[in-house]
Amino acid sequence: MDLEIKTVMDRAFEPYGRILYGYNFSDLIENLKTKTEAKKDAVEYVPGTEILENTAAYKELSDNVYGGMPVQIGYCNGTNTKLNCLEYHRDSEINIGATDFILLLAKQQDCMTREIDTLEVEAFFVPAGTAVEVYATTLHYAPCSARLGEQFKVAVVLPKGTNLKKPDIEIRSEEDKRLFAANKWLIAHPEADEVKSGAVIGICGDNIDISSLI
């Protein structure tokens, strides 16, 4: 594999997102670290939880970062080394780790009229305590472990209602086929379990596994 793990401090991250400076998310990070669990052999995603939303960080995220929009704060915890899928939303996503973690990212514009090759995916290391905005036009999915076998704990902030039940829509475009949940458009690698749940195959090439790199 020719994949290089860069950091979110690298200029190569700029097309995909930015680091949020000037905020104090310490209470959210502490609750994430001490009051949520992380599986040793799987990934668990919770769209929203009072454990993280009943913190001072919630108001700053809602009022400052999202400009007054209602948000949800959930988490994605566990262990993972594979790409499997890529998703995008109509809004930015904020990730804040209580641990180090790695993001696998690509550009939405590269998947709108064709399958995206895994060679177009980049990897970025995010240090614990760093809050990053992943732009709406950035393809992303579950975080990866920063070290082999190590569990990650990542807070996930999105507009309220995202990743909940998919609306019942009439398919009017190719993109409509990708709608997998509310405000969640998903493409999958053929090896991903999500294909069995109806995810559209939109990723070609070898499924990325960073286990040999961490």
C-alpha positions as a printed Julia matrix, in Angstrom:
214×3 Matrix{Float64}:
   0.0    0.0     0.0
   1.3    3.43   -0.99
  -0.77   5.31    1.58
   1.03   7.84    3.78
  -0.45   8.94    7.1
  -0.13  12.73    7.35
  -1.39  14.94   10.17
  -4.21  17.46   10.28
  -1.52  20.12   10.85
  -0.22  19.38    7.35
  -1.29  21.7     4.53
  -2.53  18.62    2.69
  -5.48  18.6     5.11
  -6.69  22.07    4.04
  -8.95  20.89    1.17
 -10.73  18.52    3.56
 -11.17  20.53    6.74
  -9.62  22.72    9.42
  -8.67  22.68   13.08
 -10.98  24.65   15.39
  -9.0   26.99   17.62
 -10.16  29.18   20.51
 -12.73  26.83   22.03
 -12.75  24.98   25.33
 -14.23  21.53   24.87
 -12.6   20.07   28.0
 -15.87  19.01   29.68
 -17.05  17.24   26.55
 -13.71  15.45   26.15
 -13.7   14.39   29.81
 -17.22  12.95   29.55
 -16.33  11.19   26.32
 -13.25   9.71   27.95
 -14.81   8.6    31.25
 -18.5    8.03   30.53
 -18.59   6.25   27.18
 -17.42   2.75   26.27
 -15.29   1.58   23.34
 -15.43  -1.93   21.93
 -12.19  -3.85   21.37
 -13.25  -5.47   18.11
 -15.92  -3.25   16.56
 -17.11   0.32   16.01
 -20.17   1.78   17.73
 -21.82   4.99   16.55
 -24.35   6.9    18.67
 -25.87   9.96   16.9
 -26.59  11.92   20.08
 -26.34  11.47   23.84
 -27.03  13.61   26.9
 -23.65  12.54   28.24
 -22.04  14.89   25.71
 -24.87  17.31   25.0
 -25.32  18.34   28.65
 -21.96  20.13   28.64
 -20.84  23.73   28.25
 -19.35  22.73   24.9
 -22.82  22.22   23.43
 -23.68  25.93   23.41
 -20.39  26.92   21.8
 -20.79  24.26   19.14
 -24.4   25.19   18.41
 -24.08  29.0    18.61
 -20.53  29.67   17.44
 -19.49  26.78   15.24
 -22.88  26.14   13.61
 -24.14  29.73   13.79
 -27.18  29.06   15.95
 -28.31  25.79   14.36
 -29.55  22.96   16.6
 -26.92  20.23   16.76
 -26.49  16.74   18.13
 -23.36  15.46   19.83
 -22.79  11.75   19.71
 -19.74   9.55   19.44
 -17.99   6.95   17.34
 -15.92   4.62   19.54
 -14.12   1.34   19.04
 -11.32  -0.15   16.98
 -10.99  -0.05   13.2
  -8.34  -0.14   10.49
 -10.43  -0.3     7.3
 -12.09   2.16    4.94
 -15.17   0.09    3.93
 -17.38   3.09    3.03
 -17.41   6.82    2.43
 -20.2    9.23    3.3
 -21.04  12.92    3.05
 -23.6   15.31    4.5
 -25.02  18.68    3.47
 -23.16  20.21    6.41
 -19.74  20.06    8.04
 -19.05  17.48   10.73
 -16.99  18.23   13.84
 -14.79  15.47   15.29
 -13.2   15.8    18.73
 -11.13  12.93   20.06
 -10.52  11.92   23.65
  -7.84   9.71   22.07
  -5.63   9.94   19.01
  -7.35   8.73   15.84
  -6.95   8.62   12.06
  -9.37   9.86    9.39
  -9.56   8.43    5.86
 -10.75  11.2     3.55
 -11.5   11.93   -0.1
 -13.31  14.61   -2.13
 -17.03  14.48   -2.88
 -16.58  15.93   -6.36
 -14.53  12.87   -7.31
 -17.4   10.44   -6.7
 -20.43  12.22   -8.15
 -20.23  10.86  -11.69
 -18.08   7.75  -11.22
 -16.81   5.23   -8.72
 -14.0    6.59   -6.6
 -10.77   4.61   -6.44
  -9.25   3.93   -3.04
  -6.0    5.36   -4.41
  -7.69   8.77   -4.16
  -8.19   8.45   -0.39
  -5.81  10.2     2.03
  -5.1    9.45    5.7
  -4.69  12.03    8.47
  -3.65  11.61   12.1
  -5.67  13.65   14.64
  -4.11  14.12   18.1
  -6.26  13.67   21.2
  -8.01  16.87   22.25
  -7.97  18.36   18.76
 -11.28  19.53   17.31
 -11.47  19.31   13.52
 -14.13  20.46   11.1
 -14.62  18.01    8.23
 -16.12  20.01    5.39
 -19.45  19.03    3.83
 -17.65  18.26    0.56
 -15.29  15.8     2.26
 -15.94  12.08    2.02
 -15.3   10.36    5.34
 -16.53   7.46    7.46
 -15.64   5.76   10.75
 -12.33   6.82   12.33
  -9.42   4.4    12.47
  -7.24   3.45   15.42
  -4.02   5.43   15.7
  -2.15   2.36   16.95
  -2.9   -1.27   16.2
  -5.48  -2.71   18.59
  -5.95   0.59   20.39
  -9.48   1.84   20.99
 -10.49   5.33   19.9
 -13.15   7.64   21.33
 -14.34  10.41   19.02
 -17.17  12.89   19.59
 -19.22  13.52   16.44
 -21.11  16.81   16.08
 -23.69  17.24   13.31
 -26.93  19.14   12.66
 -29.75  17.65   14.72
 -31.45  14.69   13.04
 -28.48  13.6    10.93
 -27.94   9.84   10.62
 -31.44   9.08   11.92
 -34.14   7.27    9.91
 -33.97   7.78    6.15
 -36.94   9.66    4.69
 -39.23   7.72    2.37
 -38.42   9.31   -0.97
 -39.13   8.66   -4.62
 -35.84   8.05   -6.44
 -35.37  10.98   -8.82
 -31.61  10.91   -9.36
 -28.59   8.66   -9.07
 -27.64  10.47   -5.88
 -31.01   9.61   -4.34
 -29.96   5.95   -4.45
 -27.09   6.78   -2.08
 -29.3    8.22    0.66
 -28.71   5.81    3.53
 -30.06   7.79    6.5
 -31.22  11.33    7.2
 -28.64  13.77    5.76
 -26.31  10.85    4.99
 -25.3    9.85    1.48
 -23.18   6.7     1.45
 -21.09   4.76   -1.02
 -19.56   1.4    -0.16
 -16.67  -0.8    -1.15
 -17.87  -4.21   -2.43
 -16.37  -5.89    0.68
 -18.26  -3.69    3.15
 -21.04  -5.19    5.27
 -23.15  -2.1     4.49
 -23.77  -3.48    0.99
 -25.97  -6.15    2.59
 -28.05  -3.34    4.08
 -28.63  -1.69    0.73
 -25.61   0.61    0.4
 -24.7    1.51   -3.18
 -21.29   0.27   -4.34
 -19.3    3.35   -5.32
 -15.73   2.56   -4.3
 -13.3    0.52   -6.4
  -9.75  -0.7    -5.84
  -8.38  -2.52   -2.83
 -10.25  -1.83    0.39
  -7.86   0.24    2.51
  -6.55  -1.42    5.67
  -4.01   0.67    7.61
  -3.08  -2.09   10.06
   0.41  -2.39    8.54
   0.97   1.36    8.91
   0.14   1.79   12.59
